[in-house]
Amino acid sequence: MRLLAAVLALATAASAEPAVRIVASKEKGWATLVATTATYEIRSDADAKTLQQVATALEDLHRAFVQTFKDRIDPEEAKELLHVCFYRTRKAFLANMQMGGGVGMGPGGPPGGKGGGPQMPGGGDGGPGGYYDPGTRTLHTGLEQPAGDDWTFVLKHEGTHQLLHNRLAIGGGQPGVTSAIWFNEGFASYWAMTVWKGKDVAEGGVMKKLLDEFKRMESSKTLMPLKTLVGGQPNPMQMQAYYAQGWALCHFLRRSKYREKFAAYLDREKAGKISWEDFKEALGIADAEAFEKEFLAHMKGLK
């Protein structure tokens, strides 16, 4: 009876509205409010209603992540407070960008470059829509997105980088050397679509911009070969593939028979073992050509 009560209590907590404490900031600077939850401290110049939305979205993302990957997360580490800076305007975001450990292409850093578009969150005015700085372990993003992206998607994309680094020790190092770019950017977009349906975690939502971009690349025969995407040298000219194909590959791995082996690949990522051979071995891929055909068939079935 006590065990049943405990399980019910956990389920209720997972779907309940998180407690958010919002107070005036005591520090000088751009932030006017500070929101604190069980997991996050969020500094912002946005209004209290928006800050409540930010806190709720992040707490939902965190609870879903911890519940799904609980076997690989230290319960004590999961209590560590995560830091976020959320900006009301684009001007404030750019003025306060901290280009420390997050600079450049790769896990959690600002994508950089102009154009933005469906392959990466933000970036339409030459800067990122948001970024996670692994040096300070702080997530930075805002309400105004330069490429017309949904700010909640960008928040959860960058929030996933933060969770990978702080809860699973993945990312935060040298992009493409200590952790795979395709995985970090692809999984960040994949997990950003995760929602709660009652007491259950529902993952696998389709990010239309990325699906359209993947299909465009496939029809134009510009998809990066999987061996190059997964185990090749980092290429700043191929960020489009790291985002669109990375998201697609994560979707396939999590929504197919390979889901059971996904945790084994997480262990490889954590250890910095990110070669094509590591990928195949972790997932039990005996026939690379057959694997790619399954992958493309999976993507053709998405809408």
mmCIF file of N, CA and C in Angstrom, residues 15 37 54 56 90 94 117 120 127 129 180 198 214-215 218 248 278 295:
data_model
loop_
_atom_site.group_PDB
_atom_site.id
_atom_site.type_symbol
_atom_site.label_atom_id
_atom_site.label_comp_id
_atom_site.label_asym_id
_atom_site.label_seq_id
_atom_site.Cartn_x
_atom_site.Cartn_y
_atom_site.Cartn_z
ATOM 1 N N SER A 15 3.100 15.576 -13.207
ATOM 2 C CA SER A 15 2.149 16.266 -14.068
ATOM 3 C C SER A 15 1.612 17.548 -13.447
ATOM 4 N N THR A 37 12.551 27.883 -9.231
ATOM 5 C CA THR A 37 11.750 26.669 -9.119
ATOM 6 C C THR A 37 12.597 25.630 -8.391
ATOM 7 N N VAL A 54 8.066 30.444 -18.970
ATOM 8 C CA VAL A 54 9.433 29.963 -19.151
ATOM 9 C C VAL A 54 9.756 28.902 -18.097
ATOM 10 N N THR A 56 7.727 27.068 -16.271
ATOM 11 C CA THR A 56 6.907 25.866 -16.429
ATOM 12 C C THR A 56 7.434 24.985 -17.557
ATOM 13 N N ARG A 90 15.330 41.337 -28.324
ATOM 14 C CA ARG A 90 16.494 40.889 -29.059
ATOM 15 C C ARG A 90 17.705 41.764 -28.725
ATOM 16 N N LEU A 94 21.357 40.372 -27.377
ATOM 17 C CA LEU A 94 22.628 40.581 -28.065
ATOM 18 C C LEU A 94 23.600 41.390 -27.215
ATOM 19 N N GLY A 117 17.178 30.134 -40.450
ATOM 20 C CA GLY A 117 16.314 29.249 -41.207
ATOM 21 C C GLY A 117 15.963 27.994 -40.450
ATOM 22 N N MET A 120 18.476 25.610 -37.986
ATOM 23 C CA MET A 120 18.991 25.922 -36.665
ATOM 24 C C MET A 120 18.111 26.959 -35.992
ATOM 25 N N GLY A 127 23.090 36.411 -35.579
ATOM 26 C CA GLY A 127 23.372 35.883 -34.248
ATOM 27 C C GLY A 127 22.442 34.734 -33.943
ATOM 28 N N GLY A 129 19.583 32.384 -31.961
ATOM 29 C CA GLY A 129 18.325 32.647 -31.278
ATOM 30 C C GLY A 129 18.438 32.356 -29.798
ATOM 31 N N ALA A 180 29.559 14.325 -30.192
ATOM 32 C CA ALA A 180 29.156 14.477 -31.591
ATOM 33 C C ALA A 180 28.227 15.664 -31.800
ATOM 34 N N GLY A 198 -1.029 14.051 -19.690
ATOM 35 C CA GLY A 198 -1.462 13.548 -18.401
ATOM 36 C C GLY A 198 -0.243 13.251 -17.551
ATOM 37 N N PHE A 214 14.807 18.347 -44.150
ATOM 38 C CA PHE A 214 15.333 17.010 -44.437
ATOM 39 C C PHE A 214 14.821 16.518 -45.786
ATOM 40 N N LYS A 215 13.523 16.676 -46.021
ATOM 41 C CA LYS A 215 12.939 16.210 -47.278
ATOM 42 C C LYS A 215 13.498 16.993 -48.469
ATOM 43 N N GLU A 218 16.878 15.587 -49.120
ATOM 44 C CA GLU A 218 16.784 14.259 -49.727
ATOM 45 C C GLU A 218 16.423 14.355 -51.203
ATOM 46 N N ALA A 248 16.559 14.110 -37.478
ATOM 47 C CA ALA A 248 15.912 12.967 -38.119
ATOM 48 C C ALA A 248 16.474 11.648 -37.591
ATOM 49 N N ASP A 278 32.013 3.207 -33.328
ATOM 50 C CA ASP A 278 31.390 3.243 -32.004
ATOM 51 C C ASP A 278 29.872 3.259 -32.136
ATOM 52 N N PHE A 295 16.181 3.852 -42.028
ATOM 53 C CA PHE A 295 16.150 5.248 -41.604
ATOM 54 C C PHE A 295 15.349 6.102 -42.588
#
